[in-house]
Amino acid sequence: MGKDVIIACDFASAAQCIAFLDRFTMEKPFVKIGMELFYAEGPSIIREIKARGHKIFLDLKLHDIPNTVKKSMAVLSALDVDICNLHAAGTIAMMKAALEGLTRPDGTRPLLIAVTQLTSTDQAAMENDLLIHAPIDQVVLHYAANAKAAGLDGVVCSPLEAGKVHAACGSSFLTVTPGVRFADGDVGDQKRVTTPAQAKALGSDYIVVGRPITAAEDPVAAYRRCVAEFVD
Ligand code: C5P
C-alpha cells in the first residue's frame, strides 16, 4: 500500500457514519474506526463499511496478556480489516502473539501497527505514574524498535517523529500519523500539528485526519485537498 489519507470516522452511531460516507460518490476513502463507534455498533459496522468498498483501520489499541490478544486479533482478522493496532507497552511477547492471531489460514493478514506512548502522556506522567524515567523521545523509539523486533509493520506517531522512526527502524517501517491540520484551519485540541504537505515532506506513510474533514462544510472537498497535498 502506498501513501494514503485515512479519515478518522469518530462518530457516535452507524447512522451518522454512513450518512457521512454517503457524501463520497466518486471515491472510497480509507477510514479509521475507533472504540466509540465499534463499541456502540459492534462488528456489523465494520462489515457494512467493508461491503461498501472502503479499506478500514480498526483502531482498538489492544493491550492484554498474549493469549487473549492473540485470540482477539483472530476475531478482528476475520472481519477483513486492513490495519489493526495494539499498545507496544504490552511487550514483544504480546505483539508476537498478536501477529500469530492475525495471520489467516491462507497466510494473509491485516497490517499491524503499535501505539508507542499516547500523545496524551507527557514526560511528567510517564515518570510519576508509570515510573519510566528515560526521555520520552527515547521511550517512543525504543517501543518502535520493539514493535519492529516483534515483526510488526509500523507505529502510530506524530509526523514530527516519522523521520526518527524511519531512521531507527527503516524506511519501509510504516508511520501512521494523526495530528494533521490545514494551514488555515482550526487546531482544536491537537497540540503538535503539521499540514498534510508537511507530513508528506517529513516522510509519513499515512495521515489520519478527523475533524478537518468530518467537521468541514464540504467534507469531500476537504478530503480531496488532503489527498492533493499528501498523495498527489
Ligand atoms: O479530529 P482529529 O484529526 O484530531 O482526529 C485524529 C484521530 O487520530 C482521532 O481519532 C484520534 O483519536 C486519533 N489519534 C490522535 N493522536 C494519537 C493517536 C490517535 O489524534 N496519538
XYZ file of C-alpha atoms and ligand atoms in Angstrom:
253
model
C 0.000 0.000 0.000
C 1.323 3.457 -0.883
C 0.802 6.793 0.801
C -2.831 7.446 1.682
C -5.172 9.665 3.672
C -7.185 7.854 6.353
C -10.345 9.601 7.592
C -10.924 9.200 11.351
C -14.654 8.395 11.456
C -15.188 9.413 15.076
C -18.989 9.204 15.020
C -21.303 8.036 17.810
C -23.544 5.878 15.624
C -23.594 3.841 12.434
C -26.283 6.146 11.025
C -24.026 9.204 11.365
C -21.051 7.369 9.935
C -22.949 6.008 6.937
C -24.561 9.413 6.259
C -21.039 10.864 6.186
C -19.705 8.157 3.853
C -22.722 8.590 1.549
C -21.335 12.015 0.625
C -18.426 10.330 -1.148
C -19.804 9.335 -4.531
C -16.584 9.473 -6.589
C -14.035 7.916 -4.223
C -13.804 5.296 -1.456
C -11.633 6.808 1.283
C -9.613 4.643 3.684
C -11.381 5.059 7.055
C -10.380 4.653 10.699
C -12.979 3.224 13.069
C -12.265 3.690 16.749
C -13.519 2.380 20.051
C -16.511 4.721 20.323
C -18.219 3.563 17.135
C -17.096 -0.078 17.431
C -18.362 -0.414 20.992
C -21.637 1.296 20.061
C -22.354 -0.744 16.947
C -20.225 -3.890 17.123
C -18.764 -5.855 14.207
C -21.754 -5.083 11.956
C -20.483 -1.548 11.317
C -17.181 -2.994 10.082
C -18.959 -5.445 7.771
C -21.183 -2.670 6.423
C -18.309 -0.280 5.676
C -16.219 -3.073 4.179
C -19.138 -4.105 1.944
C -19.244 -0.515 0.684
C -15.683 -0.945 -0.563
C -13.632 1.038 1.957
C -10.329 -0.010 3.470
C -10.521 0.039 7.283
C -8.023 0.808 10.040
C -9.669 -0.658 13.158
C -8.189 1.422 15.980
C -8.917 -0.643 19.119
C -5.422 -0.457 20.695
C -5.360 -3.919 22.282
C -3.310 -4.467 25.471
C -3.754 -7.700 27.463
C -1.984 -10.998 28.098
C -0.558 -12.560 24.900
C -3.111 -15.374 24.693
C -6.093 -13.027 24.955
C -4.641 -10.627 22.399
C -3.872 -13.494 20.016
C -7.450 -14.783 20.144
C -8.956 -11.317 19.880
C -6.790 -10.461 16.878
C -8.017 -13.629 15.150
C -11.574 -12.322 15.551
C -10.629 -8.914 14.103
C -8.718 -10.501 11.231
C -11.832 -12.456 10.266
C -13.606 -9.102 9.841
C -11.248 -8.484 6.925
C -9.961 -5.126 8.168
C -6.792 -3.695 6.604
C -4.930 -2.326 9.658
C -5.200 -3.260 13.369
C -3.258 -1.863 16.301
C -2.128 -2.514 19.869
C -0.057 -0.932 22.631
C 3.673 -1.643 22.338
C 3.697 -1.449 26.161
C 2.118 -4.920 26.128
C 5.634 -6.325 25.432
C 7.285 -8.058 22.495
C 5.692 -11.373 23.522
C 2.230 -9.818 23.280
C 2.998 -8.262 19.886
C 4.278 -11.588 18.512
C 1.149 -13.342 19.782
C -0.988 -10.654 18.112
C 0.682 -11.335 14.761
C 0.030 -15.057 15.131
C -3.616 -14.389 15.863
C -3.981 -12.016 12.916
C -2.493 -14.400 10.362
C -5.253 -16.139 8.418
C -5.089 -19.796 7.321
C -4.043 -18.645 3.813
C -1.086 -16.700 5.253
C -2.547 -13.211 4.644
C -3.171 -10.777 7.495
C -4.087 -7.132 8.135
C -1.174 -4.768 8.756
C -0.366 -4.464 12.463
C 0.935 -1.229 13.949
C 1.767 -0.219 17.515
C 0.937 2.760 19.668
C 4.178 3.785 21.410
C 3.334 6.386 24.044
C -0.039 8.085 23.704
C 0.290 11.766 22.857
C -1.793 12.456 25.977
C 1.064 11.028 28.085
C 3.849 13.514 28.798
C 7.229 13.166 30.483
C 5.818 14.012 33.935
C 3.018 11.428 33.721
C 5.458 8.808 32.442
C 7.812 9.436 35.359
C 5.244 9.893 38.121
C 2.527 7.435 37.079
C 4.492 4.801 35.175
C 7.932 5.102 36.838
C 9.573 5.356 33.401
C 12.477 7.764 33.708
C 14.017 7.775 30.212
C 13.333 10.797 27.967
C 10.008 10.351 26.177
C 11.609 10.519 22.685
C 13.873 7.632 23.643
C 10.915 5.657 25.006
C 8.957 6.180 21.778
C 11.895 4.982 19.650
C 12.548 2.023 21.969
C 8.905 0.937 21.708
C 9.074 1.353 17.910
C 12.195 -0.833 17.840
C 10.378 -3.435 19.981
C 7.465 -3.378 17.540
C 9.865 -3.942 14.657
C 11.649 -6.729 16.534
C 8.284 -8.430 17.068
C 7.639 -8.297 13.315
C 5.043 -5.504 13.243
C 4.587 -3.270 10.215
C 4.877 0.146 11.835
C 3.736 2.574 14.511
C 1.264 5.369 15.125
C 3.234 8.552 15.766
C 3.338 12.278 15.097
C 4.524 13.319 11.625
C 7.202 15.175 13.599
C 8.544 11.781 14.783
C 8.254 9.993 11.414
C 11.837 10.773 10.362
C 13.358 9.471 13.602
C 11.230 6.303 13.437
C 12.292 5.655 9.835
C 15.940 6.332 10.716
C 15.781 3.831 13.596
C 13.515 1.172 12.072
C 13.969 1.535 8.315
C 12.115 3.375 5.576
C 9.668 0.528 4.972
C 8.518 0.539 8.641
C 5.196 2.395 8.422
C 4.449 5.672 10.176
C 0.720 6.313 10.537
C 0.345 9.870 11.728
C -2.543 11.814 13.283
C -2.250 15.469 14.353
C -2.815 16.898 10.864
C -4.405 20.289 10.216
C -4.733 22.579 7.207
C -2.537 25.686 7.362
C -5.668 27.871 7.541
C -7.718 25.502 9.764
C -8.634 25.125 13.453
C -6.053 23.275 15.557
C -8.687 22.223 18.149
C -7.277 20.051 20.960
C -4.272 18.801 18.947
C -1.028 20.319 20.211
C 1.792 19.498 17.794
C 0.255 19.662 14.330
C 1.517 19.597 10.749
C -0.219 20.223 7.435
C -0.710 17.306 5.024
C 2.092 18.732 2.846
C 4.461 18.951 5.834
C 3.553 15.378 6.851
C 4.471 14.256 3.329
C 7.784 16.117 3.460
C 8.523 14.550 6.872
C 8.019 11.057 5.451
C 4.658 9.970 6.926
C 3.238 6.941 5.156
C -0.406 7.511 6.111
C -2.014 10.592 7.624
C -5.047 10.147 9.878
C -7.346 13.146 9.537
C -10.568 13.550 11.526
C -12.275 16.858 12.169
C -10.592 18.848 9.379
C -12.617 16.552 7.077
C -15.583 15.332 9.168
C -16.458 18.802 10.500
C -15.789 20.642 7.233
C -18.632 22.368 5.434
C -17.689 20.311 2.381
C -16.033 17.084 3.619
C -15.426 15.752 0.117
C -13.557 18.923 -0.869
C -11.548 18.781 2.386
C -10.659 15.119 1.723
C -9.567 15.966 -1.828
C -7.442 18.810 -0.500
C -5.684 16.359 1.863
C -5.084 13.917 -0.985
C -3.790 16.701 -3.258
C -1.341 17.891 -0.560
C -0.264 14.482 0.766
C -0.526 11.911 -2.034
C -0.525 13.538 -5.463
O -10.084 15.045 14.548
P -8.612 14.729 14.531
O -7.953 14.971 13.177
O -7.861 15.370 15.672
O -8.575 13.149 14.731
C -7.375 12.441 14.926
C -7.688 10.989 15.171
O -6.462 10.323 15.479
C -8.622 10.728 16.342
O -9.376 9.548 16.037
C -7.685 10.493 17.495
O -8.234 9.668 18.483
C -6.520 9.770 16.792
N -5.242 9.846 17.462
C -4.610 11.054 17.765
N -3.388 11.069 18.399
C -2.788 9.915 18.724
C -3.400 8.699 18.434
C -4.625 8.702 17.800
O -5.144 12.111 17.450
N -1.601 9.945 19.271
